[in-house]
């Protein structure tokens, strides 16, 4: 299993028309660009995809277009992000109908609970589907950190097939990778932290899910190949360059959170000619004016865009 | 507006069959019991209603039954709780179809944003419906505290019609009530903190939305009447008794969060003969064994149940 | 014990000369003004006294001046605020030498620990002194909330003599007061939340430690007398007026935290002619310019200062 | 400057007699053992040294013994950890008298403030001494994260000479290292995260301050030498071994926080024959019984102790 889901698996940003509808041609172009770069998988309907901003109808449409374009070339992972078990299972049903290769679920959120509820949640999801289930550890959104021991226990029992770690806790990440190795590697352990993938590779990660991989999939693929070959200087140099590129997410003025982060990816893809527009979903506004120019400058400085 | 939504408006707990389906007879019994106690409104599909655990189909069913039973006797408020604007608007459409008197929405959650996004969110909800919109301030679930100044601004412009304050911040609550008064009381300001409603009345609250009001609606109605008459000793004594009763939410061992809180309300209602069962939604388990007995003891000690 | 430490016990703000030294004449004036207003005790070297900004030498000087001025007219409580047990005991020794009536200690801070360490901490303080020890519950500074059950246990065993509750958690406050009553009132339970003292009195508080009491001791004394007489409308009206006055702490622009809060008290006392200067301790700057004018306006609006 | 303070600089754990006094012979042995291992500096009176548990007298004694033993062989850094500016400057005076090579200070803590106060704090410390000042970024204790931009600004102006980063935020760490490089490396940037030093080296760290370096200084010195030679496989393998050894900090049952972390270092040093006892300062208890055995097992499994 862990060999099936490894390498560079970008969380795919969702292009929208000014009307708010899915921009299908842009989406197709975007997916093909990443496939052509040699990514090892694609993760749609994750946080970077604005999944929690999208109505159920749009979520289904995103899955269907992705399924059609990917067409089995690489594994397709689908986020099934919702507040609680039964609502997540509703999303799993749709993902099954469309025919994805794995689903990715967070701990329950909004209502307070304890770790026993979190464990029962993942067990209930596994019981409800034959698809591999990834645990998505993203405390900044969910306000719960999935404990390493729980993840290893669920992995060793086959309840979950992998972990997307967006916790920012590099210590627990190392222990997760090490514990997984001792158990015979039942889990595919992926890091979501695009700025320190080199450190995660030092820890033995099975791959990465970098939001910035939407903008520069080639960089992350080169880094992954270097890691596989033990060429650590290249791993490090690519990372330093990608850290520079990641400045697109912080150069905007007067914007915080989602609009600055995913908003910068969309803006960069617009500037690169992949997206028609950098439209966001309400209540988030697209970046504009000087903020777009600041992003353009980073793209030029890092060589992604001609001056 | 503020006179329409005032007094005791319990957030209605949702009875379920062991199959997980809505227990319609228990729900009808429960709604009628509160109406007979003289509550001034009913708030369905709030946090205490397990709204984020319920599929969209069940949410609609809850609304339909409530609408039928309430039948215009008191205002019916419906929670439209979801992660972001478009998803909330989908819930508003259903609430409109069923015919409720107001909708209650939180700040967006899961994805990080700033206060500008929160403000745009409420403006977008107001623009999408003719129903009065209540802002539900519940940072423990949403991880954002709605600023007093923002609430007053939205109130003075008619964007929101009221606030359900479950923030636990009694200082900001006082300033919200005072600011509202200075503005001519455009908002109905309700407290959700069932243990210190007397303090909220001291601050000048327009009413309360007490989860514990599911169990003892008479107590909160008596307290409200005393408040209206300036009988502070009765306000205080009722509160002390209700604080004692609220021990049902903490006497359970080995259970945390939602299962202990809403779980205790359901268990008390089962013991009182209102609910058939204290079934919870996955992944939360119903209370059982010694925990049920501990709750029974509190009900007996506080005079709600014969020994 | 609980009768000895009850009523209005302001946490005394510390006037400083521009050189940073204690402004003794201003301090004497300030202490006498509060004594004349009829306060029931004085708490020096608390958070509002800038205790953690003061060197050990200055802390001793503050105690000595306060001791001399108070001269047994009301109980004198001394903060012994430091990171861990042995350092706190060093401060207790000084307080004993000066001759105060009680010491006030927080949970340990800076280094992470569990509740067992917190409990041992208070037991060690009690074992080290014959003075009554108050537990100071101030999670915003200490990042630990003292659990109600622990406080009641320590109270029933005579380890602590009282609680100064600055937690902002009015629910736990009510349960602390109620639990204390069931145990025969071993604790003096005081609230530190100057804006909602009326709610704390509804809950049965033994008194208050209001920072704003530095500015308007008369108001809090009037409110306390009304509470003792069951005159709730006066309790409430005084509170509404004091809430208005508390706006001095938020009207400053470009200043946050300590400089805005304690800084506003010092500025008000300067405007009222009690302090020579509103000097703060480094690295906090005194308020100036428009911020001073904004505070003056609040004082005028609330009748404390002639126009 | 950044070349002077680089490499492995352990934060030295403080051995105590059962009476609570400094165990001078153990301390000498411990310091010599690390010097013999080839460490590049020693940091005393940091968090791992229980600095905030020690009275001022003991702090001075720790400095004096360390000064005498180190005797100029490597740079000696002294923690000057206290709540606010003037109290920190008092500690700096003592450090100057003893004759250390640099002082290490955190942001102010306990009292709430903003970043302007933090900046003024570090400027005031620099103005008060000729010693190089290190900023100690440890939000888990201080509850403030030092912003990268502030650190770079203070570094470029010569206000601070280095950063000890114990923030656990590997993304900001990378940007701190990169920004420092762009500025001509005014800062010595050291990581305090002993489990992921390899990742910090990938990011370009100037060295590390590993608590675990008390137990296994040789491992961290070997890793540092490998890093300097570009031998990344050795860097990584040492790290994996050290991560295994770090399990001593989590194998204890029924103990949390400081007692489990620093307590495990002291216990390991006792088992290794360096410390006479694993005594802690009140209110923390030393580890005992099965917890000592669990730590012994980790030491045996990782080859530090013969079976």
PDB file of C-alpha atoms in Angstrom, chain C residues 17 28 53 58 60 95 101 104 106 121-123 152-153 186 194 196 212-213 218 222 254 260 285 299 301 303:
ATOM      1  CA  UNK C  17       8.687  58.422  39.080  1.00  0.00           C
ATOM      2  CA  UNK C  28       0.635  57.154  50.043  1.00  0.00           C
ATOM      3  CA  UNK C  53       8.099  44.115  36.239  1.00  0.00           C
ATOM      4  CA  UNK C  58      11.286  47.551  44.614  1.00  0.00           C
ATOM      5  CA  UNK C  60      10.052  45.108  49.205  1.00  0.00           C
ATOM      6  CA  UNK C  95       6.201  39.534  53.088  1.00  0.00           C
ATOM      7  CA  UNK C 101      -2.017  39.643  56.544  1.00  0.00           C
ATOM      8  CA  UNK C 104      -1.417  35.604  47.114  1.00  0.00           C
ATOM      9  CA  UNK C 106      -0.397  31.809  41.314  1.00  0.00           C
ATOM     10  CA  UNK C 121       3.228  23.901  44.921  1.00  0.00           C
ATOM     11  CA  UNK C 122       0.389  25.281  47.035  1.00  0.00           C
ATOM     12  CA  UNK C 123       0.989  22.676  49.736  1.00  0.00           C
ATOM     13  CA  UNK C 152     -12.168  23.183  47.101  1.00  0.00           C
ATOM     14  CA  UNK C 153      -9.936  20.332  48.257  1.00  0.00           C
ATOM     15  CA  UNK C 186     -13.460  27.673  54.295  1.00  0.00           C
ATOM     16  CA  UNK C 194     -14.500  44.404  37.497  1.00  0.00           C
ATOM     17  CA  UNK C 196     -19.342  41.821  35.927  1.00  0.00           C
ATOM     18  CA  UNK C 212     -10.842  49.600  38.267  1.00  0.00           C
ATOM     19  CA  UNK C 213     -11.312  50.041  42.005  1.00  0.00           C
ATOM     20  CA  UNK C 218     -16.372  54.588  46.005  1.00  0.00           C
ATOM     21  CA  UNK C 222     -21.406  51.425  47.224  1.00  0.00           C
ATOM     22  CA  UNK C 254      -2.093  51.552  19.023  1.00  0.00           C
ATOM     23  CA  UNK C 260      -3.592  49.791  27.670  1.00  0.00           C
ATOM     24  CA  UNK C 285       5.537  52.982  27.663  1.00  0.00           C
ATOM     25  CA  UNK C 299     -13.712  60.253  33.175  1.00  0.00           C
ATOM     26  CA  UNK C 301     -18.570  61.390  30.798  1.00  0.00           C
ATOM     27  CA  UNK C 303     -18.752  62.043  36.277  1.00  0.00           C
TER      28      UNK C 303
END
